[in-house]
PDB file of C-alpha atoms in Angstrom:
ATOM      1  CA  MET A  19      -0.362   0.245   0.199  1.00  0.00           C
ATOM      2  CA  THR A  20       1.275   3.150  -1.273  1.00  0.00           C
ATOM      3  CA  ALA A  21       0.888   6.735   1.001  1.00  0.00           C
ATOM      4  CA  PRO A  22      -0.677   9.522  -0.660  1.00  0.00           C
ATOM      5  CA  ALA A  23       2.184  12.424  -1.996  1.00  0.00           C
ATOM      6  CA  HIS A  24       0.719  14.746   0.068  1.00  0.00           C
ATOM      7  CA  ARG A  25      -1.809  14.145   2.665  1.00  0.00           C
ATOM      8  CA  THR A  26      -4.187  17.720   4.704  1.00  0.00           C
ATOM      9  CA  ARG A  27      -3.800  19.142   8.020  1.00  0.00           C
ATOM     10  CA  SER A  28      -4.773  22.051   8.944  1.00  0.00           C
ATOM     11  CA  ALA A  29      -2.794  24.403  10.198  1.00  0.00           C
ATOM     12  CA  GLU A  30      -4.151  26.390  13.133  1.00  0.00           C
ATOM     13  CA  PRO A  31      -7.336  25.762  14.770  1.00  0.00           C
ATOM     14  CA  GLY A  32      -9.855  27.427  12.658  1.00  0.00           C
ATOM     15  CA  ASP A  33      -7.788  27.279   9.436  1.00  0.00           C
ATOM     16  CA  THR A  34      -8.255  26.262   6.226  1.00  0.00           C
ATOM     17  CA  ASN A  35      -6.774  23.072   5.624  1.00  0.00           C
ATOM     18  CA  VAL A  36      -2.837  23.391   4.422  1.00  0.00           C
ATOM     19  CA  PRO A  37      -0.950  20.740   2.672  1.00  0.00           C
ATOM     20  CA  ALA A  38       0.859  18.930   4.682  1.00  0.00           C
ATOM     21  CA  PRO A  39       5.265  18.268   4.596  1.00  0.00           C
ATOM     22  CA  PRO A  40       6.326  15.032   3.178  1.00  0.00           C
ATOM     23  CA  PRO A  41       6.397  12.006   5.300  1.00  0.00           C
ATOM     24  CA  GLY A  42       9.738  12.974   7.453  1.00  0.00           C
ATOM     25  CA  GLY A  43       9.057  16.651   7.279  1.00  0.00           C
ATOM     26  CA  PRO A  44      10.985  19.040   5.540  1.00  0.00           C
ATOM     27  CA  SER A  45      13.842  21.763   7.284  1.00  0.00           C
ATOM     28  CA  ALA A  46      12.847  24.065   5.128  1.00  0.00           C
ATOM     29  CA  PRO A  47       9.725  25.408   3.623  1.00  0.00           C
ATOM     30  CA  ASP A  48       8.654  23.408   0.462  1.00  0.00           C
ATOM     31  CA  PRO A  49       8.657  26.482  -2.476  1.00  0.00           C
ATOM     32  CA  SER A  50       6.577  23.880  -4.676  1.00  0.00           C
ATOM     33  CA  TRP A  51       4.205  24.371  -1.846  1.00  0.00           C
ATOM     34  CA  GLY A  52       3.015  27.287  -3.263  1.00  0.00           C
ATOM     35  CA  ALA A  53       1.690  30.582  -1.202  1.00  0.00           C
ATOM     36  CA  SER A  54      -1.514  29.212  -0.836  1.00  0.00           C
ATOM     37  CA  ALA A  55       0.079  27.155   2.492  1.00  0.00           C
ATOM     38  CA  VAL A  56       0.231  30.746   4.036  1.00  0.00           C
ATOM     39  CA  SER A  57      -2.122  32.105   6.560  1.00  0.00           C
ATOM     40  CA  PRO A  58      -2.591  34.775  10.172  1.00  0.00           C
ATOM     41  CA  SER A  59      -2.275  33.468  12.944  1.00  0.00           C
ATOM     42  CA  PRO A  60      -3.413  34.884  16.171  1.00  0.00           C
ATOM     43  CA  SER A  61       0.232  37.029  17.006  1.00  0.00           C
ATOM     44  CA  GLY A  62      -0.810  39.073  14.017  1.00  0.00           C
ATOM     45  CA  GLY A  63       2.530  36.949  10.904  1.00  0.00           C
ATOM     46  CA  ALA A  64       2.040  34.559   9.154  1.00  0.00           C
ATOM     47  CA  ALA A  65       1.799  30.604   9.555  1.00  0.00           C
ATOM     48  CA  ARG A  66       3.430  28.397   6.880  1.00  0.00           C
ATOM     49  CA  HIS A  67       2.153  25.296   7.082  1.00  0.00           C
ATOM     50  CA  GLY A  68       1.905  25.003  10.987  1.00  0.00           C
ATOM     51  CA  HIS A  69       5.397  27.520  12.294  1.00  0.00           C
ATOM     52  CA  PRO A  70       3.538  31.300  13.156  1.00  0.00           C
ATOM     53  CA  VAL A  71       6.654  33.668  12.208  1.00  0.00           C
ATOM     54  CA  PRO A  72       6.468  36.579  14.304  1.00  0.00           C
ATOM     55  CA  PRO A  73       5.185  40.050  14.053  1.00  0.00           C
ATOM     56  CA  VAL A  74       7.265  42.585  12.561  1.00  0.00           C
ATOM     57  CA  PRO A  75       7.743  44.654  15.591  1.00  0.00           C
ATOM     58  CA  SER A  76       5.662  47.698  16.265  1.00  0.00           C
ATOM     59  CA  ARG A  77       7.996  50.957  18.009  1.00  0.00           C
ATOM     60  CA  SER A  78       5.824  51.758  21.130  1.00  0.00           C
ATOM     61  CA  ARG A  79       4.570  54.344  21.857  1.00  0.00           C
ATOM     62  CA  ALA A  80       6.989  55.942  24.249  1.00  0.00           C
ATOM     63  CA  ARG A  81       9.213  55.579  21.610  1.00  0.00           C
ATOM     64  CA  ARG A  82       7.268  56.857  19.228  1.00  0.00           C
ATOM     65  CA  LEU A  83       6.624  60.246  20.909  1.00  0.00           C
ATOM     66  CA  LEU A  84      10.420  60.713  21.866  1.00  0.00           C
ATOM     67  CA  ALA A  85      10.921  62.354  18.356  1.00  0.00           C
ATOM     68  CA  PRO A  86       8.252  65.014  18.368  1.00  0.00           C
ATOM     69  CA  VAL A  87       8.345  65.770  22.261  1.00  0.00           C
ATOM     70  CA  GLY A  88      11.964  66.317  22.234  1.00  0.00           C
ATOM     71  CA  ALA A  89      11.389  68.706  19.590  1.00  0.00           C
ATOM     72  CA  VAL A  90       8.891  70.467  21.117  1.00  0.00           C
ATOM     73  CA  ALA A  91      10.672  70.455  25.118  1.00  0.00           C
ATOM     74  CA  GLY A  92      13.742  72.442  22.697  1.00  0.00           C
ATOM     75  CA  VAL A  93      11.835  75.213  21.640  1.00  0.00           C
ATOM     76  CA  VAL A  94      10.379  75.688  24.906  1.00  0.00           C
ATOM     77  CA  ALA A  95      13.241  75.506  26.700  1.00  0.00           C
ATOM     78  CA  ALA A  96      14.980  78.415  23.715  1.00  0.00           C
ATOM     79  CA  PHE A  97      12.066  80.575  24.235  1.00  0.00           C
ATOM     80  CA  ALA A  98      12.490  79.986  28.405  1.00  0.00           C
ATOM     81  CA  TYR A  99      15.801  81.057  28.500  1.00  0.00           C
ATOM     82  CA  VAL A 100      15.232  84.075  26.099  1.00  0.00           C
ATOM     83  CA  GLY A 101      11.876  84.901  27.678  1.00  0.00           C
ATOM     84  CA  ALA A 102      14.321  85.123  31.187  1.00  0.00           C
ATOM     85  CA  VAL A 103      17.503  86.961  29.661  1.00  0.00           C
ATOM     86  CA  ASP A 104      15.949  90.552  27.860  1.00  0.00           C
ATOM     87  CA  PRO A 105      17.801  90.466  24.518  1.00  0.00           C
ATOM     88  CA  ASN A 106      16.148  95.062  24.871  1.00  0.00           C
ATOM     89  CA  GLU A 107      19.296  95.116  27.057  1.00  0.00           C
ATOM     90  CA  PRO A 108      23.211  95.605  25.785  1.00  0.00           C
ATOM     91  CA  GLY A 109      25.540  92.788  25.928  1.00  0.00           C
ATOM     92  CA  HIS A 110      23.201  89.452  26.657  1.00  0.00           C
ATOM     93  CA  TYR A 111      22.680  88.343  22.864  1.00  0.00           C
ATOM     94  CA  PRO A 112      25.485  89.385  19.638  1.00  0.00           C
ATOM     95  CA  VAL A 113      24.364  91.667  17.312  1.00  0.00           C
ATOM     96  CA  CYS A 114      23.199  90.139  14.259  1.00  0.00           C
ATOM     97  CA  PRO A 115      26.264  90.477  11.718  1.00  0.00           C
ATOM     98  CA  LEU A 116      24.558  91.880   8.674  1.00  0.00           C
ATOM     99  CA  PHE A 117      23.359  95.230  10.329  1.00  0.00           C
ATOM    100  CA  ARG A 118      26.796  95.238  12.335  1.00  0.00           C
ATOM    101  CA  LEU A 119      28.433  95.049   9.050  1.00  0.00           C
ATOM    102  CA  THR A 120      25.784  97.389   6.058  1.00  0.00           C
ATOM    103  CA  GLY A 121      22.985  98.343   8.909  1.00  0.00           C
ATOM    104  CA  LEU A 122      20.571  96.474   6.649  1.00  0.00           C
ATOM    105  CA  TYR A 123      17.925  94.325   8.753  1.00  0.00           C
ATOM    106  CA  CYS A 124      17.859  90.578   8.318  1.00  0.00           C
ATOM    107  CA  PRO A 125      14.607  88.742   7.720  1.00  0.00           C
ATOM    108  CA  GLY A 126      15.862  87.750  11.258  1.00  0.00           C
ATOM    109  CA  CYS A 127      16.557  90.718  12.880  1.00  0.00           C
ATOM    110  CA  GLY A 128      14.676  91.424  16.150  1.00  0.00           C
ATOM    111  CA  GLY A 129      13.554  87.418  15.996  1.00  0.00           C
ATOM    112  CA  LEU A 130      15.059  87.059  20.449  1.00  0.00           C
ATOM    113  CA  ARG A 131      13.161  90.255  20.950  1.00  0.00           C
ATOM    114  CA  SER A 132      10.278  89.468  18.994  1.00  0.00           C
ATOM    115  CA  ALA A 133      11.110  85.667  20.576  1.00  0.00           C
ATOM    116  CA  HIS A 134      11.494  88.006  24.602  1.00  0.00           C
ATOM    117  CA  ALA A 135       7.738  90.290  24.140  1.00  0.00           C
ATOM    118  CA  PHE A 136       6.009  86.157  23.102  1.00  0.00           C
ATOM    119  CA  ALA A 137       7.469  83.950  25.248  1.00  0.00           C
ATOM    120  CA  HIS A 138       5.349  87.156  28.027  1.00  0.00           C
ATOM    121  CA  GLY A 139       2.607  87.084  26.322  1.00  0.00           C
ATOM    122  CA  ASP A 140       2.925  90.723  24.727  1.00  0.00           C
ATOM    123  CA  LEU A 141       1.793  89.342  21.028  1.00  0.00           C
ATOM    124  CA  PRO A 142       1.626  93.221  19.586  1.00  0.00           C
ATOM    125  CA  THR A 143       5.704  93.778  21.122  1.00  0.00           C
ATOM    126  CA  ALA A 144       5.971  90.224  19.103  1.00  0.00           C
ATOM    127  CA  LEU A 145       4.290  91.626  15.832  1.00  0.00           C
ATOM    128  CA  GLY A 146       6.149  94.723  16.377  1.00  0.00           C
ATOM    129  CA  ALA A 147       9.917  93.331  16.885  1.00  0.00           C
ATOM    130  CA  ASN A 148      10.206  90.794  13.739  1.00  0.00           C
ATOM    131  CA  ALA A 149       6.562  89.503  12.021  1.00  0.00           C
ATOM    132  CA  LEU A 150       7.908  87.203  10.580  1.00  0.00           C
ATOM    133  CA  ALA A 151       9.012  85.830  13.885  1.00  0.00           C
ATOM    134  CA  VAL A 152       5.310  85.805  14.884  1.00  0.00           C
ATOM    135  CA  VAL A 153       4.206  83.103  11.691  1.00  0.00           C
ATOM    136  CA  GLY A 154       7.231  80.932  12.312  1.00  0.00           C
ATOM    137  CA  TYR A 155       5.924  80.991  15.389  1.00  0.00           C
ATOM    138  CA  GLY A 156       2.550  79.523  14.546  1.00  0.00           C
ATOM    139  CA  VAL A 157       3.726  77.585  11.620  1.00  0.00           C
ATOM    140  CA  PHE A 158       6.090  75.679  14.246  1.00  0.00           C
ATOM    141  CA  ALA A 159       3.757  74.847  16.987  1.00  0.00           C
ATOM    142  CA  VAL A 160       0.765  73.228  13.736  1.00  0.00           C
ATOM    143  CA  VAL A 161       3.137  71.474  12.407  1.00  0.00           C
ATOM    144  CA  ALA A 162       3.980  70.034  16.077  1.00  0.00           C
ATOM    145  CA  VAL A 163       0.649  69.508  17.932  1.00  0.00           C
ATOM    146  CA  LEU A 164       0.071  67.600  13.782  1.00  0.00           C
ATOM    147  CA  TRP A 165       3.162  65.155  14.532  1.00  0.00           C
ATOM    148  CA  LEU A 166       2.689  64.702  17.836  1.00  0.00           C
ATOM    149  CA  VAL A 167      -1.015  63.407  17.415  1.00  0.00           C
ATOM    150  CA  ARG A 168       0.578  61.455  14.549  1.00  0.00           C
ATOM    151  CA  ALA A 169       3.381  59.711  16.309  1.00  0.00           C
ATOM    152  CA  TYR A 170       0.824  59.202  18.986  1.00  0.00           C
ATOM    153  CA  ARG A 171      -1.309  57.224  17.135  1.00  0.00           C
ATOM    154  CA  GLY A 172       1.322  55.893  15.567  1.00  0.00           C
ATOM    155  CA  VAL A 173       0.845  57.131  11.704  1.00  0.00           C
ATOM    156  CA  PRO A 174       3.994  57.613  10.134  1.00  0.00           C
ATOM    157  CA  THR A 175       5.032  62.040   9.696  1.00  0.00           C
ATOM    158  CA  ARG A 176       7.207  62.373   6.719  1.00  0.00           C
ATOM    159  CA  LEU A 177       7.364  66.363   6.447  1.00  0.00           C
ATOM    160  CA  ALA A 178       8.371  66.765   1.955  1.00  0.00           C
ATOM    161  CA  VAL A 179       8.062  70.184   1.597  1.00  0.00           C
ATOM    162  CA  PRO A 180       7.629  70.399  -2.751  1.00  0.00           C
ATOM    163  CA  PRO A 181      10.321  73.206  -4.312  1.00  0.00           C
ATOM    164  CA  VAL A 182       7.976  75.414  -5.129  1.00  0.00           C
ATOM    165  CA  TRP A 183       7.371  76.217  -1.645  1.00  0.00           C
ATOM    166  CA  TRP A 184      10.321  76.074  -0.327  1.00  0.00           C
ATOM    167  CA  TRP A 185      11.018  78.961  -3.983  1.00  0.00           C
ATOM    168  CA  GLY A 186       8.053  80.962  -2.295  1.00  0.00           C
ATOM    169  CA  ILE A 187       9.264  81.182   1.016  1.00  0.00           C
ATOM    170  CA  GLY A 188      11.954  82.182  -0.198  1.00  0.00           C
ATOM    171  CA  ALA A 189      10.513  85.004  -1.902  1.00  0.00           C
ATOM    172  CA  VAL A 190       8.341  86.328   0.282  1.00  0.00           C
ATOM    173  CA  LEU A 191      11.987  86.208   2.935  1.00  0.00           C
ATOM    174  CA  ALA A 192      13.199  88.003   0.468  1.00  0.00           C
ATOM    175  CA  LEU A 193      10.351  90.620  -0.408  1.00  0.00           C
ATOM    176  CA  PHE A 194      10.226  90.604   3.976  1.00  0.00           C
ATOM    177  CA  THR A 195      13.618  92.205   4.145  1.00  0.00           C
ATOM    178  CA  LEU A 196      13.315  94.875   1.320  1.00  0.00           C
ATOM    179  CA  VAL A 197      10.718  96.176   2.648  1.00  0.00           C
ATOM    180  CA  ARG A 198      11.773  96.391   6.457  1.00  0.00           C
ATOM    181  CA  ASN A 199      15.286  98.191   4.902  1.00  0.00           C
ATOM    182  CA  LEU A 200      13.158 100.851   2.277  1.00  0.00           C
ATOM    183  CA  PRO A 201      11.270 103.748   4.199  1.00  0.00           C
ATOM    184  CA  LEU A 202       7.393 102.508   3.341  1.00  0.00           C
ATOM    185  CA  GLY A 203       8.432  99.183   6.148  1.00  0.00           C
ATOM    186  CA  SER A 204       9.699 101.390   8.441  1.00  0.00           C
ATOM    187  CA  ALA A 205       6.464  99.841  10.398  1.00  0.00           C
ATOM    188  CA  LEU A 206       8.240  96.447   9.925  1.00  0.00           C
ATOM    189  CA  VAL A 207      11.936  97.994  12.510  1.00  0.00           C
ATOM    190  CA  PRO A 208      12.357  96.080  15.029  1.00  0.00           C
TER     191      PRO A 208
END
């Protein structure tokens, strides 16, 4: 009496029947058994002929939150320092090199005074020192909240800014610099 070449058996309770290995059992899966021999296992991995494959380890929530929380903590620490050490008093911070050499205001001039006023809740003074910096604080806050929420939920975050946006940001910075150095832009001077 000869045994059939392939017998079927259940890989796991409740699974569909899958081909059984030949008598003596191979040490490695036989590719001729085909893809139909793969069935999901309760652990989330795939079972091949009754042998569960471990699932891909996911990063823990704490590990996913490490980068966005670290970035926010760094920005909060920087604002706390600038809020405590007044940039309006001379000697605490270096003078802008462009302003020192040319007398022209760069797009960042007044940024520390703006951050100091913003840290103290004085929004009109912050806008007067550097309105573009205040817009930047808002953009950072929105991006940080989105990053934190996505990291908490386990959704991958990829910030891909198209080149046209970079050109737009550069154009806004150039226009802001030009206008604040003209007589009509005196309201933008720190």
